mmCIF file of C-alpha atoms in Angstrom:
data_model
loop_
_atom_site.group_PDB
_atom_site.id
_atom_site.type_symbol
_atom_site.label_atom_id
_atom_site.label_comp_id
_atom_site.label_asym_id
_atom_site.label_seq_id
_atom_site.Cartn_x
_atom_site.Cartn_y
_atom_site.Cartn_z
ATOM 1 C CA UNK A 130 110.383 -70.079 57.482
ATOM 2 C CA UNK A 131 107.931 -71.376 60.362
ATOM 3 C CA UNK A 132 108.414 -75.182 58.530
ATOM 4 C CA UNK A 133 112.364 -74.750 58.332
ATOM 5 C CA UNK A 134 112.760 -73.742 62.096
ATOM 6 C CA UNK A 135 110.188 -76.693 62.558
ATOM 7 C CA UNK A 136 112.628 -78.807 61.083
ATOM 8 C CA UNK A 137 115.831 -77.772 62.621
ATOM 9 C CA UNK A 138 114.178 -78.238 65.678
ATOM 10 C CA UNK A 139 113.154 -81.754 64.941
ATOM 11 C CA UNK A 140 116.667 -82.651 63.914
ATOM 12 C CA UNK A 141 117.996 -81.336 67.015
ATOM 13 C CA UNK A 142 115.888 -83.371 69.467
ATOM 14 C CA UNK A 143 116.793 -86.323 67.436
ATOM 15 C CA UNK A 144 120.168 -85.967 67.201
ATOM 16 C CA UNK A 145 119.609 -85.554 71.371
ATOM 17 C CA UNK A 146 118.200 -88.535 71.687
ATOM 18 C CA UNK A 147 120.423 -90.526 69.852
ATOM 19 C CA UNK A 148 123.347 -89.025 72.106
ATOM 20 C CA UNK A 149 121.037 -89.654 75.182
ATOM 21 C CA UNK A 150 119.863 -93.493 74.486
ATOM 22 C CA UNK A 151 122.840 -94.874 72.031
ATOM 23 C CA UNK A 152 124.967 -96.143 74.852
ATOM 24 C CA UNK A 153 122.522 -97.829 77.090
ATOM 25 C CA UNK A 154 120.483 -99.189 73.957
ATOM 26 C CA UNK A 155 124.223 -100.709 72.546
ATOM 27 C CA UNK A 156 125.502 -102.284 75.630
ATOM 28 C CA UNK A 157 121.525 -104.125 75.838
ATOM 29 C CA UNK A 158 121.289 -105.452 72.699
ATOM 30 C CA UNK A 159 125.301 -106.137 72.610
ATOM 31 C CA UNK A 160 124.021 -107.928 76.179
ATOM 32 C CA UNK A 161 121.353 -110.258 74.128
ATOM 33 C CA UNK A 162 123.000 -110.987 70.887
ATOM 34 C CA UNK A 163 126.225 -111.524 72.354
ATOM 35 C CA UNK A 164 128.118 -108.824 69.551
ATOM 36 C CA UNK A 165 128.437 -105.517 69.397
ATOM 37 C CA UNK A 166 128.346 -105.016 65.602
ATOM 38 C CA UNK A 167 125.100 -107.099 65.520
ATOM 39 C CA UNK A 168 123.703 -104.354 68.078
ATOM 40 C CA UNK A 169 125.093 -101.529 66.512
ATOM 41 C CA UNK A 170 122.881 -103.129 63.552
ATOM 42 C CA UNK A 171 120.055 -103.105 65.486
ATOM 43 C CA UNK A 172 120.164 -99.938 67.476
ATOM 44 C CA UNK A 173 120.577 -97.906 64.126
ATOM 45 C CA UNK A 174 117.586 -99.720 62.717
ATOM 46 C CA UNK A 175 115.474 -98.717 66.384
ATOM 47 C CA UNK A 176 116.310 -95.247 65.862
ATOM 48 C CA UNK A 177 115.442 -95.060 62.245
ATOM 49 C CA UNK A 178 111.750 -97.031 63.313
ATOM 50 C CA UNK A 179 111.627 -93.772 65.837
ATOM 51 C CA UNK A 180 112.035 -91.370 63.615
ATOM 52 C CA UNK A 181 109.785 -92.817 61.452
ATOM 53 C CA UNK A 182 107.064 -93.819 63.832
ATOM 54 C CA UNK A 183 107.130 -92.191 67.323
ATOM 55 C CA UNK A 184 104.622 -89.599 66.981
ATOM 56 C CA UNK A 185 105.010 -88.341 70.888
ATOM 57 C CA UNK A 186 107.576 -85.346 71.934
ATOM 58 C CA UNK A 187 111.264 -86.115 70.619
ATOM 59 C CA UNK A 188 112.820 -85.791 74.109
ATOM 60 C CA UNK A 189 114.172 -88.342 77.048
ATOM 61 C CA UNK A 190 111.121 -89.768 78.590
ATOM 62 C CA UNK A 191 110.512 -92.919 80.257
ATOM 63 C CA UNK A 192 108.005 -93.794 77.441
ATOM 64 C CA UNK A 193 110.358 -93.106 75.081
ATOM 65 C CA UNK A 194 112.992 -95.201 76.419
ATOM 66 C CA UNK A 195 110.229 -98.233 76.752
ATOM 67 C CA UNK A 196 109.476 -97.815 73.500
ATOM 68 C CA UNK A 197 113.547 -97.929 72.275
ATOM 69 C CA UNK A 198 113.871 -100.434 74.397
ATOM 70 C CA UNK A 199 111.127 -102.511 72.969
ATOM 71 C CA UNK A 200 111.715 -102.196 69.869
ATOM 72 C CA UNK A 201 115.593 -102.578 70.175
ATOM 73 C CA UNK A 202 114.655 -106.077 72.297
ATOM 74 C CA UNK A 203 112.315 -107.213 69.247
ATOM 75 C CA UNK A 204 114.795 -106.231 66.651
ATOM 76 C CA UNK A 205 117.683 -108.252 68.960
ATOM 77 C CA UNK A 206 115.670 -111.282 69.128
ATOM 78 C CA UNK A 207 114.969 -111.543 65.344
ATOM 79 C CA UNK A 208 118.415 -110.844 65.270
ATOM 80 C CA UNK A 209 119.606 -113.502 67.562
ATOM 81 C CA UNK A 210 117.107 -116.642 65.866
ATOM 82 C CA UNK A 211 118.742 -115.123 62.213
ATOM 83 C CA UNK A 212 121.938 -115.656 62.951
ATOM 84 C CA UNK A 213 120.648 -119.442 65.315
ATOM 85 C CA UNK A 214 119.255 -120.175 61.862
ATOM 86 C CA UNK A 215 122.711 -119.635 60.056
ATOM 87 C CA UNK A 216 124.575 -121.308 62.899
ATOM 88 C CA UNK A 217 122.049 -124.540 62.545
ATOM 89 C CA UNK A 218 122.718 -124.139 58.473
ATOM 90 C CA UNK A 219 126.356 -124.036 58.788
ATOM 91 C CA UNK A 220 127.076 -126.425 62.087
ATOM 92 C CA UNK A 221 124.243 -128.610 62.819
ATOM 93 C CA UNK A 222 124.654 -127.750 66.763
ATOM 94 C CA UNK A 223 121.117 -126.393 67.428
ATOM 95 C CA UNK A 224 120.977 -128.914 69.938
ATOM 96 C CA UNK A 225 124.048 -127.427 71.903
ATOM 97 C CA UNK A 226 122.287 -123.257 71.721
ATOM 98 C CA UNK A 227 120.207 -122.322 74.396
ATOM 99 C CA UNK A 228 116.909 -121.312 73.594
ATOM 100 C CA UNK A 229 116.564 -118.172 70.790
ATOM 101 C CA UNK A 230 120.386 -117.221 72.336
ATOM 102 C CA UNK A 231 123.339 -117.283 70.144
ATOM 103 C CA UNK A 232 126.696 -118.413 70.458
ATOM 104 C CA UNK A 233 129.058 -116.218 72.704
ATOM 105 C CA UNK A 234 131.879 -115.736 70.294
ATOM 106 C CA UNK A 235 132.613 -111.699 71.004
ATOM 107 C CA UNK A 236 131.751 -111.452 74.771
ATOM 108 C CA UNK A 237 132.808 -109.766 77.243
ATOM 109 C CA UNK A 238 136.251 -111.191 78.248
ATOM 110 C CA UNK A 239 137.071 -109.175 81.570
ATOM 111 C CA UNK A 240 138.259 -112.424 82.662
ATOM 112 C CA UNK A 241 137.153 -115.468 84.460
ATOM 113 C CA UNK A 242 134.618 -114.225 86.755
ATOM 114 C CA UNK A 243 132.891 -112.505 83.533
ATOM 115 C CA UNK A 244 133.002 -115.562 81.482
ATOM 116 C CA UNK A 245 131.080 -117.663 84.655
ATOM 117 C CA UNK A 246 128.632 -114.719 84.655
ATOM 118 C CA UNK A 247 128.271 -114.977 80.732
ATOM 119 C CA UNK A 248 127.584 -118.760 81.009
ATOM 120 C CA UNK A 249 125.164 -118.882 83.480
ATOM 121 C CA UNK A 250 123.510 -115.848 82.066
ATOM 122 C CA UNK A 251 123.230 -118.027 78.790
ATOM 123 C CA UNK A 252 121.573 -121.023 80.808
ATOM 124 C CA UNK A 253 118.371 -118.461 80.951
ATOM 125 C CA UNK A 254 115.543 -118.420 78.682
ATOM 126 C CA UNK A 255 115.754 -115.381 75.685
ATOM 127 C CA UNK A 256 113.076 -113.765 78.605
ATOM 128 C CA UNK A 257 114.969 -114.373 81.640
ATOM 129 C CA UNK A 258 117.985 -112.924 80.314
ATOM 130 C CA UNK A 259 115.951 -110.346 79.167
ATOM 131 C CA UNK A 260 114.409 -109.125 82.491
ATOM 132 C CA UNK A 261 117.836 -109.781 84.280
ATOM 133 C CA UNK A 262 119.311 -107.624 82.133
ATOM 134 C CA UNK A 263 116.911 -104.863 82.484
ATOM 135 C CA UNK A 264 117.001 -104.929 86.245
ATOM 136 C CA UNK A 265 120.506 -105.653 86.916
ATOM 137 C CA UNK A 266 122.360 -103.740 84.238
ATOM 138 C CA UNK A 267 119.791 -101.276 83.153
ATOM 139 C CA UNK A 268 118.502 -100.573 86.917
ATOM 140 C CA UNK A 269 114.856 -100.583 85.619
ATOM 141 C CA UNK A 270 112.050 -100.454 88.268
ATOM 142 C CA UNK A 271 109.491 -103.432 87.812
ATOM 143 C CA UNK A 272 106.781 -101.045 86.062
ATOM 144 C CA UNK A 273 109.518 -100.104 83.544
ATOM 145 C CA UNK A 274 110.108 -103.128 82.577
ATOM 146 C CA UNK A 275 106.340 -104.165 82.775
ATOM 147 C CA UNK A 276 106.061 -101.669 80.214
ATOM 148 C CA UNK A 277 109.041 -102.808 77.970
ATOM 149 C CA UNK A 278 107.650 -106.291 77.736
ATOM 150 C CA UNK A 279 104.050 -105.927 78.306
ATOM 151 C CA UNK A 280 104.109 -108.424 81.048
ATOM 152 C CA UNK A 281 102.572 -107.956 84.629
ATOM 153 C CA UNK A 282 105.070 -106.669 87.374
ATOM 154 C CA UNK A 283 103.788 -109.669 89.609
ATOM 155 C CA UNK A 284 105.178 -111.765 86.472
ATOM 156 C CA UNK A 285 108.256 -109.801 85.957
ATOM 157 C CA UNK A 286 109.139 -110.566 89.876
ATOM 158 C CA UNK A 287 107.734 -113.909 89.771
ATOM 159 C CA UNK A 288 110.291 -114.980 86.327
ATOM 160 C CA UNK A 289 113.096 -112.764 87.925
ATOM 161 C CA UNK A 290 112.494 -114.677 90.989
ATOM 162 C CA UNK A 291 113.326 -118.295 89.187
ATOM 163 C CA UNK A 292 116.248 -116.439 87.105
ATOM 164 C CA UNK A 293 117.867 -115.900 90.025
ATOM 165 C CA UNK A 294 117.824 -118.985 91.907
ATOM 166 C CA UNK A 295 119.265 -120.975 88.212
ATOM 167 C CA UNK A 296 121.329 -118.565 88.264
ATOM 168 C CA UNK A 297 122.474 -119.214 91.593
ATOM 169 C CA UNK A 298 122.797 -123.143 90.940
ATOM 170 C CA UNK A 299 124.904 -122.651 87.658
ATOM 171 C CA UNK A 300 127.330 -120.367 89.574
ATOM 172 C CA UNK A 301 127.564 -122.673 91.793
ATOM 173 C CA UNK A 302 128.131 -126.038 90.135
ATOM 174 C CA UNK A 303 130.674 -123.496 88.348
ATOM 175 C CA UNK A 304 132.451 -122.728 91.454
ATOM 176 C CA UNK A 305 132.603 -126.034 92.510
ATOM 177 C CA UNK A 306 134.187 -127.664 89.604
ATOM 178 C CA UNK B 881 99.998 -124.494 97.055
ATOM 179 C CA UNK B 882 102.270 -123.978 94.217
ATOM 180 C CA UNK B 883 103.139 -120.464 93.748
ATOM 181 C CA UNK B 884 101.988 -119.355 90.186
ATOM 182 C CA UNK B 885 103.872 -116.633 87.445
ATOM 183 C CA UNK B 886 102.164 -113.250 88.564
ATOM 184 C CA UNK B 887 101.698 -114.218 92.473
ATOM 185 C CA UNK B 888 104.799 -112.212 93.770
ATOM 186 C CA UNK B 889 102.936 -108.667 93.797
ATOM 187 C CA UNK B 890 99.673 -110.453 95.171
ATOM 188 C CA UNK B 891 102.146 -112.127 97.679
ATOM 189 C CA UNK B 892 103.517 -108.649 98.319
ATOM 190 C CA UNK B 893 100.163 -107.002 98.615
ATOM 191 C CA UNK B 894 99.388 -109.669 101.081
ATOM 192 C CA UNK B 895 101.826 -109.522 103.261
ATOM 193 C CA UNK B 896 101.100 -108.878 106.754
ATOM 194 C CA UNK B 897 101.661 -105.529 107.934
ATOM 195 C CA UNK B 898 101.952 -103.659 111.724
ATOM 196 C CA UNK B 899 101.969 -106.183 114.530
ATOM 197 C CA UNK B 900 101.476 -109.404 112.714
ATOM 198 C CA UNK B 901 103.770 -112.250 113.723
ATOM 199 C CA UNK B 902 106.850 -113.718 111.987
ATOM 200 C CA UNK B 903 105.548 -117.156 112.528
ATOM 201 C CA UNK B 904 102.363 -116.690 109.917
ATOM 202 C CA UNK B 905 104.947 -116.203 107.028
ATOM 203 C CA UNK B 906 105.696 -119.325 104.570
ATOM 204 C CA UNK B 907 109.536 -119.123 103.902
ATOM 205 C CA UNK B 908 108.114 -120.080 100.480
ATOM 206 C CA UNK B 909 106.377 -116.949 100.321
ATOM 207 C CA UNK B 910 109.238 -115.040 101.707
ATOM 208 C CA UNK B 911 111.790 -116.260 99.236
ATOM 209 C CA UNK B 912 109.658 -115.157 96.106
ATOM 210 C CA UNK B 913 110.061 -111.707 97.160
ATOM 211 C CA UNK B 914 113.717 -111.741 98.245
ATOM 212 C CA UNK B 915 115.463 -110.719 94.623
ATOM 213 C CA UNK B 916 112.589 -107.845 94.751
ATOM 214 C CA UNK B 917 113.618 -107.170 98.219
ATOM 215 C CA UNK B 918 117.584 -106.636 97.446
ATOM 216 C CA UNK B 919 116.608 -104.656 94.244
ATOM 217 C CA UNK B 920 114.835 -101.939 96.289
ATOM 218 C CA UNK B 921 111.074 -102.852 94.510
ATOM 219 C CA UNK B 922 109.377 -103.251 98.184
ATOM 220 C CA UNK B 923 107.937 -100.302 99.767
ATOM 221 C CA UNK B 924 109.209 -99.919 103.209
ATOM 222 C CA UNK B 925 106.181 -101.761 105.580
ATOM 223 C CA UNK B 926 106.879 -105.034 103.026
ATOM 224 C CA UNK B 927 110.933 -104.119 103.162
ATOM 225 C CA UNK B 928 110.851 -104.507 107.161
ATOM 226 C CA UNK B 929 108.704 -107.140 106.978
ATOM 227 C CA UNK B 930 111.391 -109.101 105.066
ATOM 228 C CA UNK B 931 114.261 -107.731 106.772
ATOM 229 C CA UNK B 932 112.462 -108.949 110.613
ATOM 230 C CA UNK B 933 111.932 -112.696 108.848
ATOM 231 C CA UNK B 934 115.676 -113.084 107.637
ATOM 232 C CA UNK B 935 116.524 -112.026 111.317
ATOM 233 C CA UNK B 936 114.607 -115.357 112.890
ATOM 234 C CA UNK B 937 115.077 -117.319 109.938
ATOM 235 C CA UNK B 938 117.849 -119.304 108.810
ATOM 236 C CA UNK B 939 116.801 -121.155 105.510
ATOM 237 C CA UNK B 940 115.745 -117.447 104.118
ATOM 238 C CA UNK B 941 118.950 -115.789 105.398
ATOM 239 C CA UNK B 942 120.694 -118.690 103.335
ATOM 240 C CA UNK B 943 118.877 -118.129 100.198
ATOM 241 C CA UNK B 944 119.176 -114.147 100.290
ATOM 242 C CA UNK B 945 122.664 -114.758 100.516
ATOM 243 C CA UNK B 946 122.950 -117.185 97.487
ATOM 244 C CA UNK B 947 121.082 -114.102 95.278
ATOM 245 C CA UNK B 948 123.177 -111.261 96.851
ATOM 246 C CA UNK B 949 126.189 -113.566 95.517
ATOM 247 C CA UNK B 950 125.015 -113.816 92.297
ATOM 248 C CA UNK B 951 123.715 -110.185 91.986
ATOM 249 C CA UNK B 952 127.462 -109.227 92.986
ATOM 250 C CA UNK B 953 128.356 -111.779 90.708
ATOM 251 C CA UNK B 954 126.390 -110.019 87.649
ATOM 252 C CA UNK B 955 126.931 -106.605 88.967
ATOM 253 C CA UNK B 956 130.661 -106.849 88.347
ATOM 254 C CA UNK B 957 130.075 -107.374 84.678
ATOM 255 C CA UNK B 958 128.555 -104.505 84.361
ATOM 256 C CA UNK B 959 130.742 -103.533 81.551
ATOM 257 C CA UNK B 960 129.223 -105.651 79.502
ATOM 258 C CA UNK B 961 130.535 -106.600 76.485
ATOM 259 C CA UNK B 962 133.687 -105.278 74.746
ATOM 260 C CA UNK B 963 133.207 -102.983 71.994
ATOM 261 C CA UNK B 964 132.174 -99.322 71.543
ATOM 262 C CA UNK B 965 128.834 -97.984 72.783
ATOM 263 C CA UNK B 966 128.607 -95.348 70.333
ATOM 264 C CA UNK B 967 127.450 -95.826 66.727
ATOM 265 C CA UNK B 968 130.182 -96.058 64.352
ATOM 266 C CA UNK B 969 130.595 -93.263 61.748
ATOM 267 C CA UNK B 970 129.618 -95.465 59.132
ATOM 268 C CA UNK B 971 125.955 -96.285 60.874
ATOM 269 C CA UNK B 972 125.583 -92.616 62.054
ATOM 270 C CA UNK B 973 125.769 -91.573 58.580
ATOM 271 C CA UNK B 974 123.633 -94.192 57.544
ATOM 272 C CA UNK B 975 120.973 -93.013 59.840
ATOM 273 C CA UNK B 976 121.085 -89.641 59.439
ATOM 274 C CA UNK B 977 120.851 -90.682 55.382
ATOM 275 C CA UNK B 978 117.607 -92.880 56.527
ATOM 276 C CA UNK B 979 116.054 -90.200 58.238
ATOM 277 C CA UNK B 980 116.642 -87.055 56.307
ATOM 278 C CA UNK B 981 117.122 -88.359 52.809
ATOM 279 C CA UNK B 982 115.079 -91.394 52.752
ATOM 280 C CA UNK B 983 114.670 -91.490 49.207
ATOM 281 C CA UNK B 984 118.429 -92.093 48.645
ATOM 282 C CA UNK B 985 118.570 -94.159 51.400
ATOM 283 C CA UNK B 986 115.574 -95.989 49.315
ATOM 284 C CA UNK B 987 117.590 -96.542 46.368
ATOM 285 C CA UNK B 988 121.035 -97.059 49.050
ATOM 286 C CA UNK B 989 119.089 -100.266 50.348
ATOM 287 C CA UNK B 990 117.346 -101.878 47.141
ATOM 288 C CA UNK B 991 120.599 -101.205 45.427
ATOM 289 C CA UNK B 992 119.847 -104.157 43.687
ATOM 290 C CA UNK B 993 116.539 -103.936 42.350
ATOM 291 C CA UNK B 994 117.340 -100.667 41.081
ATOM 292 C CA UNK B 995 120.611 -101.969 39.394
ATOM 293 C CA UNK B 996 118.348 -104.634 37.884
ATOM 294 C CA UNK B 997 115.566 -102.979 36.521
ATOM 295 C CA UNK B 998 118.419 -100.659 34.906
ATOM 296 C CA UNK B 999 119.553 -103.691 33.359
ATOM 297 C CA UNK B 1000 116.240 -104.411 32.566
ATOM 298 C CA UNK B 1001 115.469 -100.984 30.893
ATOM 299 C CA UNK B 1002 118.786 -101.058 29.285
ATOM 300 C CA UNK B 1003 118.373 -104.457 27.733
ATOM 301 C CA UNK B 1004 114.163 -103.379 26.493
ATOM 302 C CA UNK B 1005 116.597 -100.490 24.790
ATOM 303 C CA UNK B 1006 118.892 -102.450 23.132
ATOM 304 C CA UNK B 1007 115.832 -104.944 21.637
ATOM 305 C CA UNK B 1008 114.218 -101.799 20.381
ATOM 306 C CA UNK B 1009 117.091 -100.062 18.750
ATOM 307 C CA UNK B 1010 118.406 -103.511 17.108
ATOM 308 C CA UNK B 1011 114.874 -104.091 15.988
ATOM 309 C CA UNK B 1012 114.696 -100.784 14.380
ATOM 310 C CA UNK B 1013 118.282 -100.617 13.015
ATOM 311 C CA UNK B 1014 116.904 -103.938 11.051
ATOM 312 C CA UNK B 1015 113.897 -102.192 9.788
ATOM 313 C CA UNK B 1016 116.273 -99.061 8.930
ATOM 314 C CA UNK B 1017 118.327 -101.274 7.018
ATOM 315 C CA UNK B 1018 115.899 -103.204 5.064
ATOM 316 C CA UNK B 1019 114.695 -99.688 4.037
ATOM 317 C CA UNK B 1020 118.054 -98.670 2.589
ATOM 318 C CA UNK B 1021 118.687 -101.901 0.667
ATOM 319 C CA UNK B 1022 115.027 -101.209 -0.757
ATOM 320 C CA UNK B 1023 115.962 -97.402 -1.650
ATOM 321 C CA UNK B 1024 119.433 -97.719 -2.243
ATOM 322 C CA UNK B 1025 122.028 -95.087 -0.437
ATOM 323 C CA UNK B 1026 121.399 -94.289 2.262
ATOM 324 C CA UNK B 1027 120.340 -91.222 3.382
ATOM 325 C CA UNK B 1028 123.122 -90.280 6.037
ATOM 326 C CA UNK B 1029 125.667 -90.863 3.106
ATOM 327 C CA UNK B 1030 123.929 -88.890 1.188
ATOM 328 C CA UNK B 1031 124.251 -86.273 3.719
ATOM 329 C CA UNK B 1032 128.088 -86.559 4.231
ATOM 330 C CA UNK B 1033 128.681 -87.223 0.131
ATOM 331 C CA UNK B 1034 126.455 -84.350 -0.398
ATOM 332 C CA UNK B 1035 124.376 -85.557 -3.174
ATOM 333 C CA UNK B 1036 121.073 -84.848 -0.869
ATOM 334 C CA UNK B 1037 120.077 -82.357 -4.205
ATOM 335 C CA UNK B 1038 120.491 -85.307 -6.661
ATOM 336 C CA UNK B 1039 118.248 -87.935 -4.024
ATOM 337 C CA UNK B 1040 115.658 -85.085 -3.675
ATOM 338 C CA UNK B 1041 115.577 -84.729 -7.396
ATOM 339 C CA UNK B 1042 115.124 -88.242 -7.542
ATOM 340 C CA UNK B 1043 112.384 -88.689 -5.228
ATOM 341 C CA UNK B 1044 110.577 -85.583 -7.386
ATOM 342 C CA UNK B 1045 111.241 -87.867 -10.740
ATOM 343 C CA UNK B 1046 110.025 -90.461 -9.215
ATOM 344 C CA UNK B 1047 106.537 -88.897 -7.816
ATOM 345 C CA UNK B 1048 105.937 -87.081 -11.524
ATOM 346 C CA UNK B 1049 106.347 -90.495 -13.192
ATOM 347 C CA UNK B 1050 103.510 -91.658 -10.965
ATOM 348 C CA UNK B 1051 101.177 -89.142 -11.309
ATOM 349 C CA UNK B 1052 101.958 -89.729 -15.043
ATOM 350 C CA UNK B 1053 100.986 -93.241 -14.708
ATOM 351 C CA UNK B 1054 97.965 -92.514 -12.884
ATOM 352 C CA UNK B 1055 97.119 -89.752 -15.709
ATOM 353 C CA UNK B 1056 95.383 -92.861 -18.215
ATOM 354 C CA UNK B 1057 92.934 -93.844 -15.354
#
């Protein structure tokens, strides 16, 4: 009776955090692989890897979400080289894909102003993207996301720091054309 | 001195506090810690710190202005890409199959193994009852009807009777020795 009630409560809190993280954990991944079914993909694998292997409290937490968030970012990047891989197979433009980041068929399409944004986002290294996507969309502090990637804070400012500024130049040149 | 990955929170740490003098600050310096300024990281003796050099200087009031573009610039694609940021039905069931009956969800996801080794199985079965049905055969073309016919003709009395007959002539044979 004690186990059953165990149970029910465990499927509860799950269900809870699924409702809780889903959105956030879709829209990243959709960020990094550039499609939304590819992060639907992914986020259902992340949540099945929690259930399986989180062993702390099943509730919102900030090391829960690092840990969803790492995993989800892992699972997105194996993601992102499979389908470089098939792209390479099927196109031969490896040359033309930025580095681990696949193409942009899918994205957002609010308009012109989006598709610049998308672009220059794409000029980034697979981690620049990452950590400007985790402090500009996701609103993470530099600890969180210290703790997502297991870099140092100082790093995580120094590599948002050079994001930026390409960032900057590609708008730019963008503008200007 | 070249600024190197991990310096900004040393540079941040170092940064002169109460009293010290615009002049001793390295724009260089300055601009590593302007995105981390803008995104609220800074506590509030490094914030005003910042805030007093972009007064007196115009090369850093140019540069915060280039990232406060492009952080407008990202923030307004904050949408992200199109598509739905819940799990579809078809994944949520999928999950909730992973998690709570993994076992089916074992045999969901090696679907084909487990249709193979059926095959497999199946084919192992087929060998042995061909195999057998040859030895079954032989047997009736060595003892004549066979004994399911015999059955359904219902002569079983007459093969039984034989089969006696046939023992008592051997024990007769054997009688001499």
């Amino acid at each position: 009776m004690d186990r059953q009630a165990k149970e029910i409560g465990k499927t509860a809190a799950f269900e809870a955090v699924v409702s809780h993280y889903e959105a956030r954990l879709i829209r990243y991944v959709a960020r990094i692989t550039g499609c939304n079914d590819v992060a639907q993909d992914v986020v259902q694998e992340t949540f099945i890897r929690l259930f399986r292997k989180w062993t702390g409290d099943l509730e919102p937490s900030p090391m829960l979400s690092g840990w969803l968030f790492r995993v989800a970012h892992n699972r997105a990047v194996d993601a992102v080289r499979k389908r470089s891989r098939q792209a390479d197979v099927e196109q031969k433009h490896a040359d033309e894909q930025p580095d681990a980041i696949a193409p942009t068929q899918g994205l957002s399409g609010h308009g012109e102003q989006a598709r610049r944004v998308e672009i220059a986002l794409r000029t980034l290294s697979a981690r620049e993207q990452q950590l400007v996507i985790l402090k500009v969309y996701e609103e993470k502090t530099y600890k969180e996301i210290s703790e997502i990637t297991g870099l140092s804070a100082g790093n995580v400012g120094y590599i948002l720091h050079h994001a930026m500024k390409k960032m900057s130049q590609v708008l730019k040149q963008d503008g200007g054309k | 001195m070249k600024t190197e990955p991990g310096n900004t929170a040393n540079a941040s740490l170092s940064l002169p506090t109460e009293g010290t003098g615009n002049a001793r600050l390295r724009c260089e310096d300055m601009q590593m810690l302007l995105f981390a300024y803008m995104t609220r990281e800074l506590g509030d003796v490094q914030s005003r710190v910042v805030r007093e050099h972009l007064r007196t200087c115009e090369v850093c009031r140019k540069e915060a202005s280039e990232i406060e573009e492009t952080l407008t610039a990202l923030r307004a694609d904050a949408e992200g890409p199109n598509g739905e940021l819940r799990l579809s039905d078809e994944r949520r069931e999928r999950l909730w199959r992973a998690v709570f009956h993994p076992v089916r969800d074992w045999i969901d996801r090696h679907h084909r193994l487990v249709a193979g080794t059926i095959a497999l199985l199946s084919l192992l079965l087929v060998i042995f009852l061909l195999r057998h049905a040859a030895i079954w055969k032989q047997q009736q073309l060595d003892e004549g009807i066979p004994i399911w016919r015999m059955f359904r003709s219902g002569k079983l009395p007459e093969l039984v009777e034989l089969v006696m007959q046939e023992q008592q002539d051997e024990n007769v044979n054997k009688e001499p020795e």
